[in-house]
Amino acid sequence: MSQDARRGIVCAGNWIVDIVNDIPRWPAPSDLVTIEGQNRGLGGGAANVALDLCAFEVDYPVIPVGGVGVDRLGDDVVEQVERRGMTTAHLQRLTGYPTAQTLVMNVPGDSRTFFYFPGANDHVTRASIELAALGRPRLFYLGYLNLMGELDRRRDDGRTEAAVLLEQARYAGMQTCVDLVSAVSETYRQTVFATLPAIDVLLLNELEAERATGVAVVGPDDTQGMEKAARALLEGGVGQAVIVHSAECTVWLDAERSRVFTPAPVPAAAIVSPVGAGDAFAAGVLHGLHEGWTPEATIQLAFRAAAACLGGRTASDAIPTLSVLLEMSDADLG
């Protein structure tokens, strides 16, 4: 089947319930700080991207894949997925493993810190994902590598379980797209490089680029460092493109050339929470890839989606439709 005949994006990986707490400052050790606001929503790479694509009101299937517990939070995840018209056929209910959750401590206009409980996410296996039952999607997105216990596991042949899954998805006719996570792990770099040859498009931020490669990236405007890290990842096996993004710029590197894009600044007063902005950026990229857009058009949508996300308290509640995003000016987003 030709790629043109395929429609849809698989959103596989982390399904988490985020509890976002707004605090005025980060407390000193043994100190107390008052939570001034609290919101609950879905989180994780797969969940956020899927919800963002639904908010775009795309005209192709968005297919959630992952695992949640047989518990109240798992019920909440399933209900939210159903409410947006997506299938829950590939969201496994894993007995004995609670639904993953993250406590997000957000200092508005300053920083956010995550306390993550992996739960069911760590127990989703390659064998439990039935690729043949997913239909004929065009893209297979996995988010996040380095935050999926069983899929991150290295095999005797040196590949990760995620790499084998992605190779199977590619063999089935899908373009593979992977997003990294800003976690600290002794095996972070090894996990990434053991998976690279199975990835067509790799998405990551500047911190993840440094952790994945060991290449120094000195701040969010270090385009030279970002490009050098991207090149190491492309040479490590990424098939089509490496996209390194930060709050100040994006580097898109493929076999033909390196492109640098700069977003319009978002005023601090317009930022309610940065939670999910990177995933909104990813959703914009995935839509552009799905539709065959140019890198320039794809990144402009990604920038607009990320900027819109900053105005919401949860990862997806401020994402407008695709038509609204495309009509917005930079001034509208500020």
Tab-separated table of C-alpha atoms in Angstrom:
chain	number	residue	atom	x	y	z
A	1	MET	CA	0.000	0.000	0.000
A	2	SER	CA	1.291	3.439	-0.889
A	3	GLN	CA	1.991	5.985	1.817
A	4	ASP	CA	-0.621	8.284	0.231
A	5	ALA	CA	-3.340	5.703	0.932
A	6	ARG	CA	-2.543	5.703	4.643
A	7	ARG	CA	-4.264	8.000	7.125
A	8	GLY	CA	-3.871	8.359	10.853
A	9	ILE	CA	-1.386	8.756	13.683
A	10	VAL	CA	-0.722	6.158	16.368
A	11	CYS	CA	0.031	7.789	19.731
A	12	ALA	CA	1.868	5.138	21.740
A	13	GLY	CA	3.688	5.396	25.042
A	14	ASN	CA	3.008	7.254	28.270
A	15	TRP	CA	-0.543	7.704	29.578
A	16	ILE	CA	-0.422	9.622	32.846
A	17	VAL	CA	-2.761	11.576	35.065
A	18	ASP	CA	-1.127	14.950	35.754
A	19	ILE	CA	-2.018	16.806	38.933
A	20	VAL	CA	-0.767	20.344	38.328
A	21	ASN	CA	-0.181	22.461	41.428
A	22	ASP	CA	0.442	26.210	41.142
A	23	ILE	CA	2.808	27.469	43.838
A	24	PRO	CA	4.220	30.991	44.328
A	25	ARG	CA	7.781	29.791	44.931
A	26	TRP	CA	9.811	26.651	45.434
A	27	PRO	CA	10.134	25.961	49.178
A	28	ALA	CA	13.411	25.575	51.036
A	29	PRO	CA	14.082	22.149	52.634
A	30	SER	CA	11.591	21.441	55.446
A	31	ASP	CA	9.672	24.591	54.492
A	32	LEU	CA	5.976	24.832	53.622
A	33	VAL	CA	4.442	26.497	50.596
A	34	THR	CA	0.745	26.960	49.878
A	35	ILE	CA	-0.733	25.457	46.711
A	36	GLU	CA	-2.692	28.318	45.168
A	37	GLY	CA	-4.384	26.373	42.400
A	38	GLN	CA	-4.768	22.776	41.320
A	39	ASN	CA	-5.895	21.109	38.088
A	40	ARG	CA	-5.996	17.527	36.907
A	41	GLY	CA	-5.623	16.370	33.326
A	42	LEU	CA	-4.062	13.762	31.103
A	43	GLY	CA	-0.326	13.839	30.631
A	44	GLY	CA	2.521	11.947	29.010
A	45	GLY	CA	3.790	12.059	25.457
A	46	ALA	CA	1.189	9.782	23.898
A	47	ALA	CA	-1.728	11.294	25.811
A	48	ASN	CA	-0.819	14.929	25.248
A	49	VAL	CA	-0.119	14.512	21.551
A	50	ALA	CA	-3.342	12.545	21.042
A	51	LEU	CA	-5.437	15.149	22.860
A	52	ASP	CA	-3.746	17.991	20.999
A	53	LEU	CA	-4.432	16.365	17.634
A	54	CYS	CA	-8.063	15.934	18.655
A	55	ALA	CA	-8.170	19.595	19.672
A	56	PHE	CA	-6.832	20.450	16.205
A	57	GLU	CA	-9.898	18.589	14.869
A	58	VAL	CA	-7.839	16.629	12.364
A	59	ASP	CA	-9.728	14.637	9.746
A	60	TYR	CA	-7.802	11.375	10.205
A	61	PRO	CA	-7.799	8.732	12.984
A	62	VAL	CA	-5.859	9.375	16.182
A	63	ILE	CA	-5.147	5.984	17.760
A	64	PRO	CA	-4.154	5.789	21.452
A	65	VAL	CA	-1.852	2.918	22.468
A	66	GLY	CA	-0.594	2.218	25.983
A	67	GLY	CA	-1.542	0.936	29.397
A	68	VAL	CA	-3.433	2.137	32.474
A	69	GLY	CA	-4.432	0.480	35.707
A	70	VAL	CA	-7.729	-1.068	36.697
A	71	ASP	CA	-8.467	1.840	39.019
A	72	ARG	CA	-10.262	5.169	39.287
A	73	LEU	CA	-7.522	7.078	37.498
A	74	GLY	CA	-7.528	4.507	34.703
A	75	ASP	CA	-11.283	4.977	34.367
A	76	ASP	CA	-10.668	8.711	34.100
A	77	VAL	CA	-8.142	8.230	31.288
A	78	VAL	CA	-10.508	5.968	29.344
A	79	GLU	CA	-13.423	8.375	29.820
A	80	GLN	CA	-11.403	11.344	28.569
A	81	VAL	CA	-10.222	9.407	25.520
A	82	GLU	CA	-13.769	8.315	24.694
A	83	ARG	CA	-15.076	11.852	25.197
A	84	ARG	CA	-12.811	13.036	22.396
A	85	GLY	CA	-14.018	10.364	20.016
A	86	MET	CA	-10.910	8.180	20.039
A	87	THR	CA	-10.928	4.412	20.292
A	88	THR	CA	-9.906	2.810	23.600
A	89	ALA	CA	-9.411	-0.622	22.027
A	90	HIS	CA	-5.619	-0.361	22.348
A	91	LEU	CA	-5.461	1.118	25.861
A	92	GLN	CA	-4.670	-1.919	27.962
A	93	ARG	CA	-6.070	-2.222	31.498
A	94	LEU	CA	-3.214	-3.815	33.452
A	95	THR	CA	-4.293	-5.619	36.601
A	96	GLY	CA	-1.924	-5.149	39.509
A	97	TYR	CA	-0.323	-1.947	38.224
A	98	PRO	CA	-1.798	1.475	39.126
A	99	THR	CA	-2.300	4.153	36.518
A	100	ALA	CA	0.766	6.374	36.181
A	101	GLN	CA	0.574	9.821	37.676
A	102	THR	CA	2.714	12.925	37.928
A	103	LEU	CA	2.587	15.647	40.551
A	104	VAL	CA	3.573	18.827	38.709
A	105	MET	CA	4.751	21.757	40.828
A	106	ASN	CA	4.373	24.860	38.674
A	107	VAL	CA	5.764	28.284	39.575
A	108	PRO	CA	3.949	30.474	37.009
A	109	GLY	CA	6.340	32.354	34.765
A	110	ASP	CA	9.327	30.599	36.304
A	111	SER	CA	9.680	26.806	36.411
A	112	ARG	CA	7.974	23.458	36.761
A	113	THR	CA	9.095	20.303	38.557
A	114	PHE	CA	7.744	16.780	38.075
A	115	PHE	CA	7.322	13.958	40.590
A	116	TYR	CA	6.540	10.880	38.504
A	117	PHE	CA	5.064	7.503	39.484
A	118	PRO	CA	5.399	5.160	36.462
A	119	GLY	CA	2.800	2.556	37.379
A	120	ALA	CA	1.315	0.753	34.370
A	121	ASN	CA	3.532	2.586	31.852
A	122	ASP	CA	6.535	0.498	32.859
A	123	HIS	CA	4.669	-2.735	32.115
A	124	VAL	CA	3.495	-2.152	28.556
A	125	THR	CA	5.362	-4.705	26.438
A	126	ARG	CA	6.137	-4.909	22.749
A	127	ALA	CA	4.216	-8.178	22.506
A	128	SER	CA	1.101	-6.562	23.948
A	129	ILE	CA	0.889	-3.986	21.128
A	130	GLU	CA	-0.888	-5.553	18.153
A	131	LEU	CA	0.254	-3.512	15.173
A	132	ALA	CA	-1.942	-5.446	12.746
A	133	ALA	CA	-5.034	-4.343	14.684
A	134	LEU	CA	-4.266	-0.616	14.337
A	135	GLY	CA	-5.596	-0.243	10.805
A	136	ARG	CA	-3.514	1.617	8.201
A	137	PRO	CA	-2.053	4.672	9.928
A	138	ARG	CA	0.653	6.758	8.344
A	139	LEU	CA	2.689	7.633	11.460
A	140	PHE	CA	3.682	5.666	14.556
A	141	TYR	CA	4.619	8.073	17.358
A	142	LEU	CA	6.265	6.861	20.588
A	143	GLY	CA	6.612	9.186	23.567
A	144	TYR	CA	8.611	9.001	25.666
A	145	LEU	CA	11.699	6.899	25.153
A	146	ASN	CA	13.547	6.528	28.488
A	147	LEU	CA	10.252	6.563	30.405
A	148	MET	CA	8.791	3.174	29.395
A	149	GLY	CA	10.367	0.454	31.547
A	150	GLU	CA	9.752	-2.643	29.418
A	151	LEU	CA	10.126	-0.876	26.072
A	152	ASP	CA	13.385	0.770	27.187
A	153	ARG	CA	14.847	-2.612	28.125
A	154	ARG	CA	17.984	-3.641	26.236
A	155	ARG	CA	17.909	-7.027	24.533
A	156	ASP	CA	20.783	-9.478	24.113
A	157	ASP	CA	21.259	-8.221	20.547
A	158	GLY	CA	21.860	-4.673	21.836
A	159	ARG	CA	18.586	-3.206	20.598
A	160	THR	CA	15.867	-1.938	22.883
A	161	GLU	CA	12.409	-3.470	22.885
A	162	ALA	CA	11.229	-0.087	21.584
A	163	ALA	CA	13.597	-0.405	18.616
A	164	VAL	CA	12.100	-3.764	17.654
A	165	LEU	CA	8.578	-2.354	17.983
A	166	LEU	CA	9.477	0.624	15.795
A	167	GLU	CA	11.115	-1.621	13.205
A	168	GLN	CA	7.924	-3.689	13.093
A	169	ALA	CA	5.848	-0.516	12.679
A	170	ARG	CA	8.135	0.635	9.864
A	171	TYR	CA	7.868	-2.781	8.175
A	172	ALA	CA	4.079	-2.456	8.420
A	173	GLY	CA	4.306	0.759	6.394
A	174	MET	CA	4.385	3.461	9.079
A	175	GLN	CA	6.818	6.341	9.473
A	176	THR	CA	8.303	6.154	12.990
A	177	CYS	CA	8.552	9.262	15.173
A	178	VAL	CA	9.996	9.289	18.688
A	179	ASP	CA	10.116	11.901	21.442
A	180	LEU	CA	12.562	11.892	24.351
A	181	VAL	CA	11.989	12.883	27.968
A	182	SER	CA	13.925	15.209	30.273
A	183	ALA	CA	14.793	12.516	32.794
A	184	VAL	CA	18.113	11.704	34.436
A	185	SER	CA	19.267	8.117	33.928
A	186	GLU	CA	22.598	6.316	33.934
A	187	THR	CA	21.543	4.498	30.770
A	188	TYR	CA	19.928	7.468	28.997
A	189	ARG	CA	22.443	7.758	26.176
A	190	GLN	CA	22.747	3.987	25.676
A	191	THR	CA	18.970	3.603	25.413
A	192	VAL	CA	18.748	6.370	22.830
A	193	PHE	CA	21.576	5.079	20.610
A	194	ALA	CA	20.288	1.511	20.827
A	195	THR	CA	16.999	2.770	19.356
A	196	LEU	CA	18.143	5.363	16.784
A	197	PRO	CA	18.316	3.088	13.716
A	198	ALA	CA	14.587	2.344	14.071
A	199	ILE	CA	13.601	6.037	14.216
A	200	ASP	CA	12.680	8.058	11.126
A	201	VAL	CA	12.091	11.389	12.913
A	202	LEU	CA	13.461	12.175	16.372
A	203	LEU	CA	12.074	15.011	18.509
A	204	LEU	CA	13.899	16.314	21.572
A	205	ASN	CA	14.676	19.511	23.451
A	206	GLU	CA	18.073	21.037	24.065
A	207	LEU	CA	18.523	19.390	27.497
A	208	GLU	CA	17.692	15.976	26.083
A	209	ALA	CA	20.042	16.563	23.153
A	210	GLU	CA	22.921	17.115	25.570
A	211	ARG	CA	22.021	14.088	27.702
A	212	ALA	CA	21.587	11.845	24.682
A	213	THR	CA	24.892	12.744	23.025
A	214	GLY	CA	27.239	14.244	25.593
A	215	VAL	CA	27.562	17.306	23.324
A	216	ALA	CA	27.460	20.518	25.352
A	217	VAL	CA	24.435	22.707	24.631
A	218	VAL	CA	24.935	26.015	26.423
A	219	GLY	CA	21.433	27.368	26.861
A	220	PRO	CA	18.280	27.459	24.721
A	221	ASP	CA	19.841	29.742	22.072
A	222	ASP	CA	22.939	27.620	21.398
A	223	THR	CA	22.101	26.667	17.829
A	224	GLN	CA	25.629	25.449	17.149
A	225	GLY	CA	25.502	23.034	20.091
A	226	MET	CA	22.010	21.903	19.135
A	227	GLU	CA	23.077	21.282	15.543
A	228	LYS	CA	26.188	19.375	16.609
A	229	ALA	CA	24.100	17.144	18.883
A	230	ALA	CA	21.526	16.652	16.129
A	231	ARG	CA	24.249	15.606	13.715
A	232	ALA	CA	25.551	13.014	16.192
A	233	LEU	CA	22.039	11.576	16.433
A	234	LEU	CA	21.532	11.572	12.668
A	235	GLU	CA	24.871	9.823	12.211
A	236	GLY	CA	23.834	7.423	14.976
A	237	GLY	CA	21.095	6.062	12.760
A	238	VAL	CA	18.046	8.356	12.584
A	239	GLY	CA	16.550	7.757	9.165
A	240	GLN	CA	15.137	11.120	8.099
A	241	ALA	CA	15.365	14.094	10.480
A	242	VAL	CA	16.375	15.206	13.949
A	243	ILE	CA	14.399	18.145	15.362
A	244	VAL	CA	15.893	19.825	18.432
A	245	HIS	CA	13.691	22.515	19.946
A	246	SER	CA	13.953	24.966	22.808
A	247	ALA	CA	11.974	27.973	23.974
A	248	GLU	CA	14.126	30.191	21.754
A	249	CYS	CA	14.840	28.220	18.584
A	250	THR	CA	14.477	24.959	16.687
A	251	VAL	CA	17.092	23.115	14.646
A	252	TRP	CA	15.796	20.769	11.931
A	253	LEU	CA	18.600	18.598	10.563
A	254	ASP	CA	18.199	16.091	7.747
A	255	ALA	CA	20.497	14.611	5.122
A	256	GLU	CA	20.070	17.652	2.870
A	257	ARG	CA	20.673	20.570	5.206
A	258	SER	CA	20.286	22.167	8.616
A	259	ARG	CA	17.517	24.706	9.182
A	260	VAL	CA	17.164	27.056	12.155
A	261	PHE	CA	13.782	28.500	13.105
A	262	THR	CA	13.014	31.151	15.724
A	263	PRO	CA	9.573	31.483	17.332
A	264	ALA	CA	7.902	34.757	18.172
A	265	PRO	CA	8.384	35.483	21.897
A	266	VAL	CA	5.429	34.871	24.199
A	267	PRO	CA	5.073	37.564	26.907
A	268	ALA	CA	5.534	36.250	30.440
A	269	ALA	CA	2.117	37.623	31.382
A	270	ALA	CA	0.511	35.328	28.787
A	271	ILE	CA	2.097	32.186	30.233
A	272	VAL	CA	-0.162	30.334	32.650
A	273	SER	CA	1.800	27.072	32.662
A	274	PRO	CA	4.509	25.544	30.457
A	275	VAL	CA	3.172	22.016	31.093
A	276	GLY	CA	2.674	20.221	27.781
A	277	ALA	CA	4.174	22.882	25.519
A	278	GLY	CA	6.779	20.482	24.158
A	279	ASP	CA	4.079	17.925	23.373
A	280	ALA	CA	1.968	20.581	21.638
A	281	PHE	CA	5.038	21.366	19.533
A	282	ALA	CA	5.329	17.645	18.755
A	283	ALA	CA	1.658	17.462	17.755
A	284	GLY	CA	2.223	20.295	15.286
A	285	VAL	CA	5.237	18.525	13.819
A	286	LEU	CA	3.366	15.232	13.511
A	287	HIS	CA	0.463	16.878	11.717
A	288	GLY	CA	2.837	18.536	9.255
A	289	LEU	CA	4.611	15.222	8.629
A	290	HIS	CA	1.300	13.446	8.154
A	291	GLU	CA	0.150	16.013	5.606
A	292	GLY	CA	3.483	16.191	3.775
A	293	TRP	CA	4.118	19.843	4.601
A	294	THR	CA	7.470	21.571	4.205
A	295	PRO	CA	9.690	21.878	7.281
A	296	GLU	CA	8.961	25.623	7.321
A	297	ALA	CA	5.164	25.206	7.412
A	298	THR	CA	5.425	22.318	9.875
A	299	ILE	CA	7.532	24.247	12.387
A	300	GLN	CA	5.344	27.340	12.183
A	301	LEU	CA	2.346	25.225	13.192
A	302	ALA	CA	4.398	23.615	15.957
A	303	PHE	CA	5.409	27.041	17.289
A	304	ARG	CA	1.803	28.233	17.311
A	305	ALA	CA	0.543	25.102	19.053
A	306	ALA	CA	3.231	25.388	21.742
A	307	ALA	CA	2.501	29.100	22.264
A	308	ALA	CA	-1.228	28.405	22.595
A	309	CYS	CA	-0.531	25.631	25.105
A	310	LEU	CA	1.281	28.085	27.389
A	311	GLY	CA	-2.035	29.832	28.031
A	312	GLY	CA	-3.642	26.780	29.675
A	313	ARG	CA	-3.350	25.193	33.097
A	314	THR	CA	-3.152	21.609	31.818
A	315	ALA	CA	-1.281	20.163	28.872
A	316	SER	CA	-4.120	20.424	26.350
A	317	ASP	CA	-6.935	22.645	27.587
A	318	ALA	CA	-5.821	25.767	25.670
A	319	ILE	CA	-5.174	24.118	22.290
A	320	PRO	CA	-7.502	25.561	19.603
A	321	THR	CA	-8.565	24.012	16.323
A	322	LEU	CA	-6.192	23.782	13.405
A	323	SER	CA	-8.131	26.399	11.458
A	324	VAL	CA	-7.880	28.853	14.358
A	325	LEU	CA	-4.141	28.230	14.755
A	326	LEU	CA	-3.483	28.778	11.075
A	327	GLU	CA	-5.397	32.058	11.090
A	328	MET	CA	-3.707	33.425	14.201
A	329	SER	CA	-1.021	36.065	13.985
A	330	ASP	CA	1.943	36.141	16.340
A	331	ALA	CA	0.252	39.036	18.157
A	332	ASP	CA	-2.826	36.867	18.778
A	333	LEU	CA	-0.674	34.233	20.482
A	334	GLY	CA	0.838	36.842	22.809
